[in-house]
Structure formats: C-alpha cells, structure tokens
C-alpha positions as a Markdown table, in Angstrom:
| # | Residue | x | y | z |
|---|---|---|---|---|
| 1 | Unk | -7.6 | -21.1 | 1.4 |
| 2 | Unk | -11.0 | -20.2 | 1.8 |
| 3 | Unk | -10.3 | -18.6 | 5.2 |
| 4 | Unk | -7.9 | -16.3 | 3.4 |
| 5 | Unk | -10.0 | -15.4 | 0.7 |
| 6 | Unk | -13.1 | -14.6 | 3.1 |
| 7 | Unk | -10.8 | -12.5 | 5.3 |
| 8 | Unk | -9.3 | -11.2 | 2.0 |
| 9 | Unk | -12.9 | -9.9 | 1.0 |
| 10 | Unk | -13.6 | -8.8 | 4.5 |
| 11 | Unk | -10.4 | -6.4 | 4.8 |
| 12 | Unk | -10.8 | -5.3 | 1.6 |
| 13 | Unk | -14.3 | -4.0 | 1.7 |
| 14 | Unk | -13.8 | -2.6 | 5.5 |
| 15 | Unk | -10.6 | -0.7 | 4.2 |
| 16 | Unk | -12.3 | 0.6 | 1.1 |
| 17 | Unk | -15.4 | 1.7 | 2.8 |
| 18 | Unk | -13.6 | 3.2 | 5.8 |
| 19 | Unk | -10.0 | 4.1 | 4.4 |
| 20 | Unk | -7.9 | 5.2 | 7.2 |
| 21 | Unk | -5.6 | 8.2 | 7.2 |
| 22 | Unk | -7.8 | 9.4 | 4.1 |
| 23 | Unk | -8.3 | 12.0 | 2.8 |
| 24 | Unk | -5.4 | 13.3 | 5.0 |
| 25 | Unk | -2.2 | 15.5 | 4.4 |
| 26 | Unk | -0.6 | 15.9 | 7.6 |
| 27 | Unk | 0.1 | 19.7 | 8.4 |
| 28 | Unk | 3.9 | 19.1 | 8.9 |
| 29 | Unk | 4.5 | 16.7 | 6.1 |
| 30 | Unk | 7.9 | 16.8 | 4.2 |
| 31 | Unk | 7.5 | 14.0 | 1.6 |
| 32 | Unk | 4.9 | 13.8 | -0.9 |
| 33 | Unk | 4.5 | 11.7 | -4.2 |
| 34 | Unk | 1.8 | 11.4 | -6.7 |
| 35 | Unk | 1.2 | 8.2 | -8.0 |
| 36 | Unk | -1.2 | 7.3 | -11.3 |
| 37 | Unk | -2.2 | 4.4 | -13.3 |
| 38 | Unk | -3.1 | 5.2 | -16.6 |
| 39 | Unk | -4.8 | 1.7 | -17.3 |
| 40 | Unk | -7.6 | 2.1 | -14.9 |
| 41 | Unk | -7.5 | 5.8 | -13.6 |
| 42 | Unk | -6.4 | 5.1 | -10.0 |
| 43 | Unk | -4.5 | 8.3 | -8.9 |
| 44 | Unk | -3.3 | 8.7 | -5.1 |
| 45 | Unk | -1.0 | 11.1 | -3.3 |
| 46 | Unk | 1.0 | 9.8 | -0.7 |
| 47 | Unk | 2.1 | 12.5 | 2.4 |
| 48 | Unk | 4.6 | 11.3 | 4.7 |
| 49 | Unk | 6.0 | 13.4 | 8.0 |
| 50 | Unk | 9.5 | 12.0 | 8.4 |
| 51 | Unk | 11.6 | 13.3 | 11.2 |
| 52 | Unk | 14.8 | 11.3 | 12.7 |
| 53 | Unk | 14.6 | 8.5 | 10.0 |
| 54 | Unk | 11.0 | 7.6 | 11.4 |
| 55 | Unk | 7.6 | 7.8 | 9.6 |
| 56 | Unk | 5.7 | 10.1 | 12.3 |
| 57 | Unk | 2.6 | 10.5 | 10.3 |
| 58 | Unk | 1.1 | 9.4 | 6.8 |
| 59 | Unk | -1.9 | 10.2 | 5.0 |
| 60 | Unk | -3.2 | 9.7 | 1.2 |
| 61 | Unk | -5.4 | 11.8 | -0.8 |
| 62 | Unk | -7.1 | 11.0 | -4.5 |
| 63 | Unk | -9.6 | 8.0 | -5.9 |
| 64 | Unk | -9.2 | 4.5 | -7.0 |
| 65 | Unk | -10.9 | 1.3 | -7.1 |
| 66 | Unk | -11.5 | -1.0 | -3.8 |
| 67 | Unk | -8.4 | -2.8 | -4.3 |
| 68 | Unk | -6.0 | 0.1 | -4.3 |
| 69 | Unk | -8.1 | 2.3 | -1.7 |
| 70 | Unk | -7.8 | -0.6 | 0.6 |
| 71 | Unk | -4.0 | -1.1 | -0.1 |
| 72 | Unk | -3.3 | 2.3 | 0.5 |
| 73 | Unk | -5.3 | 2.4 | 3.6 |
| 74 | Unk | -3.6 | -0.9 | 4.9 |
| 75 | Unk | 0.0 | 0.6 | 4.1 |
| 76 | Unk | -0.7 | 3.7 | 6.1 |
| 77 | Unk | -1.6 | 1.9 | 9.2 |
| 78 | Unk | 1.5 | -0.5 | 8.3 |
| 79 | Unk | 4.1 | 2.1 | 8.0 |
| 80 | Unk | 2.9 | 5.0 | 10.6 |
| 81 | Unk | 5.7 | 5.0 | 13.2 |
| 82 | Unk | 8.2 | 2.6 | 11.5 |
| 83 | Unk | 11.7 | 3.5 | 10.8 |
| 84 | Unk | 12.1 | 4.6 | 7.0 |
| 85 | Unk | 14.2 | 1.4 | 6.4 |
| 86 | Unk | 11.1 | -0.9 | 8.0 |
| 87 | Unk | 8.8 | 0.7 | 5.5 |
| 88 | Unk | 11.3 | 0.1 | 2.7 |
| 89 | Unk | 11.6 | -3.5 | 3.7 |
| 90 | Unk | 8.1 | -3.9 | 3.9 |
| 91 | Unk | 7.5 | -2.4 | 0.5 |
| 92 | Unk | 9.9 | -5.1 | -0.7 |
| 93 | Unk | 8.1 | -8.0 | 1.0 |
| 94 | Unk | 4.7 | -6.8 | -0.3 |
| 95 | Unk | 6.1 | -6.4 | -3.8 |
| 96 | Unk | 7.6 | -9.9 | -3.8 |
| 97 | Unk | 4.5 | -11.3 | -2.3 |
| 98 | Unk | 2.3 | -9.8 | -5.1 |
| 99 | Unk | 4.5 | -10.5 | -7.9 |
| 100 | Unk | 6.5 | -13.5 | -7.4 |
| 101 | Unk | 5.6 | -17.4 | -6.1 |
| 102 | Unk | 6.3 | -16.7 | -2.5 |
| 103 | Unk | 4.9 | -18.5 | 0.5 |
| 104 | Unk | 3.4 | -16.5 | 3.0 |
| 105 | Unk | 3.3 | -17.1 | 6.9 |
| 106 | Unk | 6.7 | -18.4 | 7.4 |
| 107 | Unk | 8.6 | -16.6 | 10.4 |
| 108 | Unk | 10.6 | -14.6 | 8.2 |
| 109 | Unk | 7.3 | -13.2 | 6.8 |
| 110 | Unk | 7.1 | -9.5 | 7.5 |
| 111 | Unk | 3.5 | -9.1 | 6.3 |
| 112 | Unk | 1.5 | -9.7 | 9.0 |
| 113 | Unk | -2.1 | -8.4 | 8.6 |
| 114 | Unk | -0.9 | -7.2 | 5.0 |
| 115 | Unk | -1.1 | -11.0 | 4.2 |
| 116 | Unk | -4.6 | -10.7 | 3.0 |
| 117 | Unk | -3.4 | -8.4 | -0.1 |
| 118 | Unk | -1.9 | -11.5 | -1.4 |
| 119 | Unk | -5.6 | -12.4 | -2.3 |
| 120 | Unk | -5.0 | -9.9 | -5.3 |
| 121 | Unk | -2.8 | -12.8 | -6.9 |
| 122 | Unk | -5.8 | -14.4 | -8.2 |
| 123 | Unk | -6.7 | -11.3 | -10.4 |
| 124 | Unk | -3.4 | -10.7 | -12.1 |
| 125 | Unk | -4.8 | -7.3 | -13.6 |
| 126 | Unk | -5.6 | -5.9 | -10.3 |
| 127 | Unk | -1.8 | -6.4 | -8.9 |
| 128 | Unk | -1.1 | -3.0 | -10.0 |
| 129 | Unk | -3.7 | -1.6 | -8.5 |
| 130 | Unk | -2.6 | -3.0 | -5.3 |
| 131 | Unk | 1.0 | -1.9 | -5.5 |
| 132 | Unk | 0.3 | 1.6 | -6.8 |
| 133 | Unk | 0.2 | 3.0 | -3.3 |
| 134 | Unk | 3.2 | 1.1 | -2.2 |
| 135 | Unk | 5.3 | 2.1 | -5.3 |
| 136 | Unk | 4.2 | 5.9 | -4.6 |
| 137 | Unk | 5.2 | 5.5 | -0.9 |
| 138 | Unk | 8.6 | 4.4 | -1.8 |
| 139 | Unk | 8.8 | 7.5 | -4.3 |
| 140 | Unk | 7.8 | 9.9 | -1.6 |
| 141 | Unk | 10.6 | 8.7 | 0.6 |
| 142 | Unk | 13.1 | 9.1 | -2.0 |
| 143 | Unk | 11.6 | 12.4 | -2.9 |
| 144 | Unk | 11.0 | 11.7 | -6.4 |
| 145 | Unk | 8.9 | 14.4 | -8.1 |
| 146 | Unk | 8.2 | 12.6 | -11.2 |
| 147 | Unk | 4.5 | 10.7 | -11.1 |
| 148 | Unk | 4.6 | 7.0 | -10.0 |
| 149 | Unk | 3.3 | 4.7 | -12.3 |
| 150 | Unk | 2.6 | 0.9 | -12.4 |
| 151 | Unk | 2.8 | 0.6 | -16.0 |
C-alpha cells in the first residue's frame, strides 16, 4: 500500500504541476461540457473531437485543486485515441473504483495507470474532486448542455 501511496502522490503532483492537454481546446472540437463543483469551486470545460466514434483529440480548461487537475490530465491521456465506448467503460471503471469497495489490479481491471487515482479513497471529501472531469467528459460525449456537478 505504501508503494501505491507514494506513486499516487508522485503522479498527482506531476499531473497537477504539468497538466497534459491543458489549457487546450482543439480547433475542430465538436463536443464540450462544463463541470462545476460548488462545494470547492473546481470548474472545468472538457473539449473533445470525436470522429467516426473515436476520440481524436481532447483538452480541458478551467481551474481546480491538485486532485481535480491531475485527474483531468490523467483522463485526457487515457481517452485520447480511444473509441467512445471504451471511454464510457473507463468512466464506469474509474467511478466504481473511487466510490465502491473494489479490488483493483485484477486481470479485468481497465484502470492501468489510472489506478493511482484510487489513493483518493483515503480522502472521501476529495472523491468528488477526482470524478468531476470524468462526469464532465461523459456529459460532453452525450452533448449535455447543462452544467455538470458532482453534488
């Protein structure tokens, strides 16, 4: 567990200090959603370019805490180039890993590098920070115009 905790801290700090695909709005983006956590003020816009059912490009803008920024950065790396169905399945896997008692690391586990996000479970108040970008990405894929919130 200490190795996972150290990895969690290392990856979260790295992605917070150097967020990938940020600030970025692909020129040809065709899916966008706005996410806001009124409890802590984290706020992001997720931009996607989807073509033939594949997420060709992704970026995000906005501001948030270290965990929400790192989670958004990790998410953009994880979904870029993936079919929409795979991104939706990854959303479900991340959400389940952060909100349910789930054993990670089994052969069916889709998380891979995203396993580091499970360290957030030690801080229940931060789970909503870690999932905001993911909920916003899902709303963007479904072209939902409403503001996404994790409250």
